XYZ file of C-alpha atoms in Angstrom:
604
model
C 81.637 116.647 96.786
C 82.572 116.309 100.240
C 79.072 115.388 101.831
C 78.507 116.706 105.012
C 81.523 116.782 106.281
C 81.968 120.406 106.221
C 78.604 121.283 108.088
C 79.461 118.620 110.716
C 83.033 119.752 111.417
C 81.640 123.545 111.498
C 79.037 122.135 114.199
C 81.549 120.230 115.987
C 84.045 123.613 116.359
C 80.855 125.644 117.282
C 80.645 122.910 120.147
C 83.896 123.538 121.577
C 83.382 127.114 122.447
C 79.421 127.320 122.491
C 79.736 127.083 126.555
C 82.346 129.349 127.096
C 82.301 133.230 127.577
C 82.774 133.462 123.979
C 79.272 133.224 123.274
C 76.368 135.448 125.241
C 73.015 133.569 125.567
C 71.614 135.610 122.609
C 74.337 134.627 120.558
C 74.075 130.682 121.881
C 70.566 130.984 120.917
C 70.858 132.403 117.234
C 73.716 129.535 116.452
C 71.392 126.681 117.941
C 68.588 127.526 116.028
C 70.662 127.639 113.026
C 71.992 124.359 112.998
C 68.447 122.891 114.173
C 67.033 124.378 111.165
C 70.060 122.886 108.721
C 68.921 119.574 110.513
C 65.838 119.988 109.053
C 66.739 121.143 105.870
C 69.051 118.099 105.580
C 66.277 115.445 106.658
C 63.699 116.905 103.642
C 67.037 116.925 101.066
C 67.355 113.076 101.901
C 63.974 112.166 101.694
C 63.636 114.151 98.294
C 66.771 112.093 97.135
C 65.244 108.987 98.123
C 66.085 107.875 101.618
C 65.344 104.053 100.970
C 69.091 104.210 98.764
C 71.744 101.863 99.475
C 75.231 103.390 99.853
C 76.274 101.806 96.817
C 73.501 103.315 95.066
C 74.520 105.934 92.565
C 72.220 108.510 93.874
C 73.513 108.212 97.291
C 77.404 109.075 96.897
C 76.746 111.668 99.427
C 72.989 112.278 99.510
C 70.821 111.045 101.390
C 73.609 109.435 103.258
C 75.005 112.759 103.976
C 71.870 114.367 104.767
C 70.756 111.512 107.297
C 74.116 111.527 108.865
C 74.568 115.059 109.164
C 71.162 116.121 110.279
C 71.604 113.137 113.170
C 74.887 115.040 114.231
C 73.086 118.151 114.552
C 70.158 116.105 116.712
C 72.539 114.397 118.800
C 74.447 117.522 119.765
C 71.247 118.923 121.201
C 70.046 115.990 123.151
C 67.636 118.067 125.475
C 65.807 119.559 122.668
C 62.428 117.774 121.755
C 62.410 118.481 118.404
C 66.040 117.369 117.568
C 65.077 114.175 119.905
C 61.994 113.371 117.532
C 63.995 113.789 114.080
C 66.493 111.608 115.594
C 64.004 108.961 116.102
C 63.078 109.295 112.541
C 66.090 109.385 111.015
C 68.351 107.080 112.819
C 66.379 103.557 111.796
C 67.185 104.645 107.905
C 70.550 105.334 108.694
C 71.285 102.379 110.412
C 69.651 100.240 107.638
C 71.900 102.019 105.233
C 74.943 101.101 107.026
C 73.914 97.499 107.537
C 73.379 97.371 103.766
C 76.714 98.959 102.840
C 78.065 97.210 99.931
C 81.383 95.997 101.154
C 81.704 92.809 103.041
C 84.580 93.477 104.820
C 83.198 97.088 106.170
C 85.616 99.002 103.703
C 84.305 101.429 100.810
C 85.434 101.078 97.206
C 86.428 103.310 94.477
C 83.197 102.535 92.745
C 81.739 104.764 95.498
C 83.617 107.481 93.380
C 85.859 108.386 96.074
C 83.129 109.313 98.695
C 83.919 106.271 100.684
C 86.224 108.321 103.105
C 84.160 110.900 103.530
C 80.966 108.744 104.295
C 83.393 107.131 106.844
C 84.548 110.454 108.153
C 80.743 111.412 108.412
C 80.134 108.212 110.612
C 82.714 109.154 112.853
C 81.965 112.711 113.123
C 78.338 111.343 114.565
C 79.673 108.721 116.598
C 82.008 111.308 117.917
C 79.230 113.632 118.660
C 76.886 111.150 119.983
C 79.625 110.124 122.423
C 80.374 113.442 123.510
C 77.260 114.269 124.017
C 75.869 111.593 126.205
C 74.249 109.461 123.400
C 74.461 106.240 122.102
C 78.049 104.712 121.603
C 78.103 104.360 117.805
C 81.807 102.720 117.836
C 80.325 99.664 120.026
C 77.361 99.101 117.494
C 77.391 96.402 115.126
C 75.805 96.845 111.641
C 75.248 93.532 109.789
C 78.277 92.173 111.190
C 80.534 95.298 110.695
C 81.240 98.197 112.569
C 83.289 101.338 112.625
C 86.491 99.760 114.114
C 86.375 97.060 110.910
C 85.896 99.916 108.752
C 88.591 101.789 109.966
C 90.943 98.674 109.929
C 90.445 98.310 106.123
C 92.675 101.267 105.826
C 95.172 99.873 107.871
C 95.400 96.635 106.230
C 94.465 97.548 102.493
C 95.099 101.357 102.008
C 98.393 101.945 104.526
C 100.520 98.710 103.830
C 100.636 100.185 99.873
C 102.048 103.395 100.882
C 102.518 103.773 97.294
C 102.698 107.745 97.271
C 103.701 109.470 100.469
C 101.342 112.123 100.208
C 98.093 113.308 101.702
C 96.395 109.701 100.665
C 96.605 107.403 98.259
C 93.592 108.596 96.203
C 92.473 111.959 94.708
C 90.164 112.839 97.734
C 92.235 115.350 99.521
C 90.363 115.429 102.814
C 91.359 112.294 103.841
C 93.009 113.132 107.194
C 95.497 110.745 109.197
C 93.750 111.753 112.521
C 90.795 109.703 111.606
C 93.020 106.647 112.153
C 94.138 107.999 115.557
C 90.641 108.396 116.768
C 89.165 105.132 115.772
C 92.252 103.444 117.157
C 91.563 105.284 120.568
C 88.032 104.794 120.383
C 88.353 101.104 119.811
C 91.429 100.156 121.469
C 93.572 99.129 118.738
C 97.089 100.750 118.630
C 98.147 99.288 115.196
C 95.903 102.204 114.175
C 97.794 104.690 115.403
C 100.940 103.205 112.819
C 98.491 104.655 110.161
C 98.426 108.236 111.805
C 102.220 107.847 112.050
C 102.871 107.303 108.315
C 100.130 109.268 106.663
C 100.421 112.311 109.115
C 104.479 111.884 107.839
C 103.748 111.662 104.695
C 101.404 114.978 103.986
C 104.237 117.068 105.501
C 106.977 115.422 102.548
C 104.370 114.918 99.876
C 104.894 116.579 96.258
C 105.233 120.070 97.478
C 102.067 120.379 98.913
C 101.257 121.356 102.501
C 98.570 118.983 103.039
C 97.615 120.315 106.403
C 95.690 123.252 104.789
C 92.993 120.713 103.934
C 92.286 120.568 107.710
C 89.062 121.002 108.862
C 88.132 122.393 112.102
C 86.740 118.528 113.292
C 90.365 117.568 112.153
C 92.039 120.221 114.435
C 89.701 119.350 117.292
C 88.985 115.983 117.634
C 92.260 114.001 117.959
C 94.730 116.212 118.973
C 96.682 114.776 122.117
C 94.014 112.084 122.664
C 96.996 110.250 124.177
C 100.311 109.465 124.035
C 100.171 105.863 122.607
C 103.039 104.907 120.304
C 102.427 103.611 116.599
C 102.966 99.626 116.062
C 104.792 98.944 112.916
C 103.676 96.257 110.749
C 105.430 93.096 110.812
C 105.853 92.946 107.394
C 107.998 95.317 105.243
C 107.457 94.133 101.592
C 104.284 92.437 100.661
C 102.437 91.461 97.723
C 98.712 92.453 97.943
C 97.182 90.638 95.004
C 93.415 91.408 95.735
C 94.097 95.156 95.371
C 96.725 94.570 92.509
C 99.931 95.931 94.215
C 103.412 94.158 94.660
C 105.330 96.431 97.122
C 109.181 95.971 97.412
C 110.120 98.239 100.879
C 113.320 98.224 102.687
C 111.807 99.312 105.707
C 108.974 101.841 107.424
C 111.364 104.806 108.356
C 111.358 108.049 106.598
C 113.664 107.797 104.205
C 113.640 103.905 103.299
C 113.436 103.027 99.881
C 110.467 101.013 98.351
C 108.798 100.421 94.902
C 105.173 99.484 93.764
C 104.153 97.768 91.190
C 100.579 98.244 90.220
C 99.180 95.371 88.374
C 95.431 95.012 88.668
C 92.310 97.067 89.303
C 92.308 98.562 92.721
C 89.894 99.659 95.293
C 92.910 102.157 96.232
C 94.209 103.795 93.010
C 91.387 103.340 90.462
C 94.521 101.640 88.284
C 92.796 100.195 85.250
C 96.514 100.151 83.350
C 99.023 97.716 83.831
C 102.718 98.322 85.031
C 102.434 101.671 86.506
C 105.307 101.857 89.170
C 105.683 104.121 92.144
C 109.234 104.525 93.379
C 110.595 106.106 96.690
C 113.836 106.553 97.754
C 114.830 109.818 100.093
C 111.702 111.155 98.483
C 109.143 110.371 96.105
C 110.324 110.126 92.399
C 108.351 108.223 89.703
C 104.510 109.003 89.373
C 101.946 106.958 87.870
C 98.924 108.352 86.618
C 96.779 105.784 87.635
C 93.577 106.945 87.211
C 90.922 105.259 85.550
C 90.880 107.162 81.647
C 87.234 106.835 79.873
C 87.248 104.637 76.980
C 88.139 106.628 73.811
C 91.119 108.715 75.350
C 94.629 107.645 75.046
C 96.595 106.294 77.864
C 99.926 107.143 76.822
C 100.335 109.277 80.261
C 101.140 106.362 82.198
C 104.605 105.865 83.355
C 104.245 102.586 81.695
C 104.800 100.509 78.296
C 102.036 101.634 75.576
C 101.380 100.618 71.865
C 100.934 103.099 69.138
C 99.116 105.278 71.442
C 96.073 103.138 71.624
C 93.801 102.737 74.240
C 94.808 99.960 76.749
C 92.567 97.033 77.254
C 92.807 96.301 80.840
C 92.999 92.672 81.787
C 94.443 92.502 85.166
C 97.615 90.992 85.925
C 99.143 87.728 86.747
C 101.835 87.389 89.222
C 105.329 86.094 87.941
C 107.262 86.722 90.789
C 107.618 88.134 94.051
C 110.323 88.056 96.817
C 112.271 90.053 99.338
C 115.314 88.909 100.137
C 118.439 90.246 101.776
C 119.942 92.997 99.621
C 117.509 91.708 96.714
C 114.384 91.381 95.408
C 112.095 90.917 92.718
C 108.274 91.836 91.468
C 106.834 90.791 88.289
C 103.612 90.260 86.713
C 102.242 89.789 82.925
C 98.961 91.393 81.433
C 97.495 91.564 78.176
C 97.764 94.891 78.285
C 96.372 95.612 74.627
C 94.693 92.714 72.866
C 97.740 92.310 70.228
C 100.245 92.472 73.556
C 101.339 90.724 76.286
C 103.380 92.421 78.700
C 105.555 91.327 81.204
C 107.180 93.662 83.791
C 109.780 92.535 85.980
C 111.462 94.965 88.515
C 114.844 93.613 90.222
C 115.958 95.532 93.350
C 119.564 95.907 94.264
C 118.654 97.479 97.987
C 122.225 98.556 98.781
C 122.502 100.560 95.787
C 119.080 101.993 95.717
C 118.740 100.422 92.093
C 115.878 99.083 90.417
C 116.382 97.015 87.108
C 112.794 97.383 85.451
C 112.746 94.662 82.340
C 109.485 94.982 79.700
C 108.946 92.077 77.517
C 106.673 92.571 75.139
C 105.060 89.978 72.959
C 102.602 90.850 70.060
C 101.273 89.844 66.647
C 103.275 89.670 63.588
C 102.489 93.243 62.561
C 105.050 96.001 63.097
C 104.320 98.789 65.964
C 105.626 101.281 67.970
C 106.175 100.829 71.857
C 106.415 103.803 73.994
C 107.493 103.777 77.493
C 107.315 106.939 79.529
C 109.277 107.702 82.885
C 107.463 110.635 84.737
C 109.598 111.822 87.723
C 108.899 114.570 90.233
C 112.272 116.312 89.566
C 114.068 118.596 87.445
C 116.091 117.425 84.457
C 119.749 117.895 85.034
C 121.401 115.399 82.432
C 119.485 114.714 78.951
C 122.041 112.387 77.028
C 120.753 109.928 74.686
C 119.571 106.604 77.004
C 120.997 108.552 80.066
C 118.769 110.928 82.035
C 119.186 112.300 85.587
C 116.584 114.388 87.506
C 117.492 116.327 90.738
C 114.811 115.904 93.364
C 112.626 119.202 93.846
C 112.978 118.978 97.424
C 116.631 117.513 98.313
C 119.642 116.740 96.767
C 119.246 113.488 95.466
C 119.461 112.318 92.122
C 117.481 109.827 90.067
C 119.204 108.520 87.211
C 117.407 106.782 84.412
C 119.619 104.642 82.030
C 117.374 102.882 79.064
C 118.842 99.674 77.388
C 116.652 98.889 74.943
C 118.334 96.542 72.923
C 117.312 97.957 69.748
C 117.414 101.480 68.135
C 115.424 104.079 70.025
C 114.614 107.640 70.187
C 114.355 110.123 73.673
C 112.362 113.094 74.113
C 111.915 114.972 77.160
C 108.067 115.044 78.351
C 106.401 117.060 81.136
C 102.955 116.622 83.004
C 101.350 119.737 83.740
C 97.438 118.892 82.924
C 96.250 116.745 86.162
C 93.971 118.719 88.485
C 95.493 117.152 91.323
C 98.146 119.530 92.019
C 100.178 116.427 93.971
C 100.887 114.571 90.963
C 100.818 117.074 88.128
C 103.999 118.606 88.334
C 106.323 116.323 86.636
C 109.113 116.105 83.910
C 110.224 112.777 82.837
C 111.545 111.168 79.391
C 109.769 109.310 76.771
C 111.321 106.078 74.441
C 110.302 104.843 71.152
C 110.961 101.851 69.793
C 109.964 100.039 66.823
C 108.445 96.461 67.505
C 109.610 94.469 64.518
C 107.030 91.737 64.404
C 108.771 89.430 67.126
C 109.540 89.655 70.835
C 110.925 92.748 72.374
C 112.762 93.107 75.630
C 113.395 96.698 77.078
C 115.510 97.003 79.913
C 116.212 100.335 82.423
C 118.383 100.783 85.235
C 116.767 103.409 87.906
C 119.284 104.606 90.604
C 119.295 107.096 93.293
C 122.194 108.436 94.653
C 123.338 111.868 96.098
C 124.030 115.125 93.885
C 127.906 114.990 92.907
C 128.059 111.361 92.671
C 128.361 109.903 89.476
C 126.400 106.922 88.399
C 127.858 104.329 87.342
C 126.477 103.087 84.095
C 125.006 99.671 83.637
C 125.923 97.031 80.819
C 123.451 94.585 78.507
C 124.550 91.683 76.837
C 122.157 89.521 74.651
C 122.241 86.303 73.156
C 120.385 83.686 72.209
C 120.200 81.912 75.199
C 119.095 85.009 77.371
C 119.955 88.392 78.662
C 122.842 89.481 81.133
C 122.887 92.755 82.727
C 126.063 94.188 84.710
C 125.065 96.612 87.397
C 127.236 98.458 89.850
C 126.441 97.234 93.668
C 128.091 98.907 96.532
C 129.567 95.721 97.383
C 131.309 95.119 93.929
C 129.224 94.628 90.715
C 125.898 92.466 90.841
C 125.430 90.552 87.494
C 121.562 89.686 86.516
C 120.750 86.561 84.492
C 117.396 86.549 82.331
C 116.521 83.753 80.211
C 115.179 84.422 76.784
C 111.103 85.826 76.395
C 108.776 83.208 77.460
C 111.301 80.592 78.614
C 112.439 79.573 81.924
C 116.140 78.179 81.179
C 119.290 79.339 79.636
C 122.732 79.434 79.493
C 124.574 82.665 79.185
C 128.317 83.356 79.436
C 129.223 80.328 81.464
C 126.145 81.056 83.817
C 123.070 78.358 83.600
C 119.800 79.338 85.125
C 116.220 77.755 85.658
C 113.859 80.296 86.726
C 112.625 84.023 86.458
C 116.106 85.495 87.358
C 119.386 85.204 88.867
C 122.102 87.028 89.964
C 125.644 86.696 91.133
C 127.990 89.453 92.962
C 131.761 89.856 92.164
C 134.587 92.185 93.277
C 137.264 91.865 90.845
C 137.744 88.060 90.757
C 136.317 87.581 94.234
C 132.896 85.933 94.379
C 130.946 87.287 97.141
C 127.190 85.683 96.634
C 124.479 84.877 94.157
C 120.790 84.531 94.200
C 118.080 82.528 92.368
C 114.568 84.179 92.152
C 111.548 81.703 91.392
C 113.669 79.116 90.013
C 115.215 75.264 90.938
C 118.792 75.610 89.385
C 121.748 77.771 89.150
C 125.270 77.125 87.862
C 128.321 79.279 87.261
C 131.222 78.228 85.116
C 130.126 74.476 85.933
C 129.888 75.041 89.593
C 126.464 73.967 91.070
C 124.980 77.102 93.342
C 121.580 76.138 93.859
C 119.763 72.718 93.135
C 116.110 72.514 94.441
C 113.013 69.981 93.798
C 110.809 73.102 93.641
C 111.138 76.436 92.524
C 111.909 78.972 95.710
C 113.849 82.245 96.049
C 117.069 82.167 97.486
C 120.108 84.550 98.038
C 123.533 83.693 99.544
C 125.940 86.498 100.856
C 129.385 85.050 101.730
C 130.239 88.413 103.313
C 127.260 88.444 105.599
C 127.610 84.773 106.360
C 123.726 84.250 105.447
C 121.289 82.519 103.351
C 118.005 83.758 102.897
C 114.909 81.664 101.463
C 111.604 82.314 100.672
C 109.640 78.641 99.711
C 106.405 77.990 98.815
C 106.270 74.533 100.432
C 108.800 72.178 102.047
C 111.625 71.044 100.135
C 115.076 69.951 99.590
C 117.407 72.446 98.751
C 121.564 71.919 97.794
C 123.780 75.193 97.740
C 127.371 76.110 97.134
C 129.219 77.915 99.998
C 132.748 78.641 99.740
C 134.191 77.460 103.175
C 133.700 74.087 105.168
C 130.350 74.789 107.279
C 130.484 73.727 110.713
C 126.821 74.608 111.821
C 123.614 76.297 110.172
C 121.363 78.437 112.759
C 117.999 79.515 112.502
C 116.347 82.124 114.791
C 119.617 80.425 117.380
C 118.385 76.852 116.655
C 120.651 74.331 114.603
C 119.283 73.297 111.604
C 120.277 69.442 110.167
C 122.391 69.302 106.966
C 124.843 67.520 105.025
C 127.994 68.560 102.931
C 129.665 66.980 99.837
C 132.354 68.859 98.111
C 131.254 72.296 98.794
C 127.800 71.912 98.564
C 125.281 71.766 101.391
C 121.842 70.269 101.626
C 119.121 71.148 104.010
C 115.469 70.668 104.117
C 113.157 73.544 104.915
C 109.475 74.298 105.367
C 107.451 76.854 103.766
C 108.041 80.439 104.353
C 110.850 82.929 104.791
C 113.776 81.854 106.490
C 117.215 83.999 107.591
C 119.990 81.187 107.806
C 123.308 82.077 109.557
C 126.071 79.972 108.185
C 129.062 79.148 110.429
C 132.423 78.208 108.615
């Protein structure tokens, strides 16, 4: 399964002691002959399996590529041996052709290589490192049909690492992925950003789901990149990020060890093999929610996913359409719509309250007129300590934090405890959780769940849901008071709820008693409170106003004019130290801003 990495790694370890006093001349000759004979056998294996097979061909997942690259690694470990020089001359043209025809245009691998992609890259780096350290050609500088090793390593930094969906050894089910590859590749190709990937994943492997991932290290892992240099990791210039091409929306507060983040998986991904829509991963002082996330063959139910399922039927994956995505001051949103079943349209919104470590998950189900059963499952890497109908709490297995899941379906529901003990992957198999079943009454259904993380001993305050024909109101506790989320009716963009009017995907207001502390508008054009205009915009935007911080956060797709409410007279508006032009009228401020993210300081 792991290709030639095991043999290459053993060779690498042998070379580290070959010329030391640990071996006499006789032992050295025996071991040299052993490896050289393996190289000859590997060449035969490559030919027997079809040495003209491209790397994306099913027969070539690990043979003959692994045989070729391993035989060449051995040959370049013995550059003075005539037989090895001849073997090198025979095999290198074939391997060079295979690399030049690797299926990924960007130099990365892909899940349709059945997780052998990383092993292939690791084998290639083993060859490159052995060649370089023994006076052979520098493969790090070679280009294969417009691609090089550096580009292949960058694929991981730009596609895998930003997701960080599960802070474990890696984001696939392929154990031998070692973070050191990023540091080695960064060192050899002079790319300090690759050090960040090593930093993040090396930390993750030590705090993963109870698994000491260092036990998977091979001799190559232990020898090749230890103390290679002392260059510091370069943290990415983004935190939250939408990776639509790989099917992930990530709301992240930072890159620190305990920073919180949520990942919403919504399209087929080369990273996670996720063919089910709606899987949610959650991290706050440790990993919490677990999405199974791996391709389930047709004919097997997908009810093990941490998502919404219908009648225990097989999901029909259709991909997701992004509804909304933004990360503002202390709020954020990620949402997508998908036809996860032929008779069901499912929209999932994740509304984020950063300062509370709270996520409001809204699932809108729109099906046919038939009656169905909807099942919602939350798998948690923790031990259940409270099971009280719709409120369930779990204590993390490795710390004193509590995850409280409060389910507010808006119609009768049943709740049952569930567990996962069947995955062969140890780091995602040991999970408890809760399943909620509700009846689909032949009309659209909205399910709401409040997920919050707090220290053990703290009482989780309950969220309150209210519905009317004009929409849904969710009152959620917040550190600075109470945050009220406003949602239009299913399938609509406008609503009027309890004195609030909204045109957009979602809105919010923050109160402390009678004090009005701020508001937000997500993917919308207007928001009012008790007749007071809060936001008016020419085009859809994301906006958050914090009166306490004196800041206005904006995320705008294109240049537009924005009018917003501020409770005090404004004397200046600054962005990055520079003044911004504005007009005021009866407590409303109008500005014109360009596309992108903005943080404006409002001076009273």
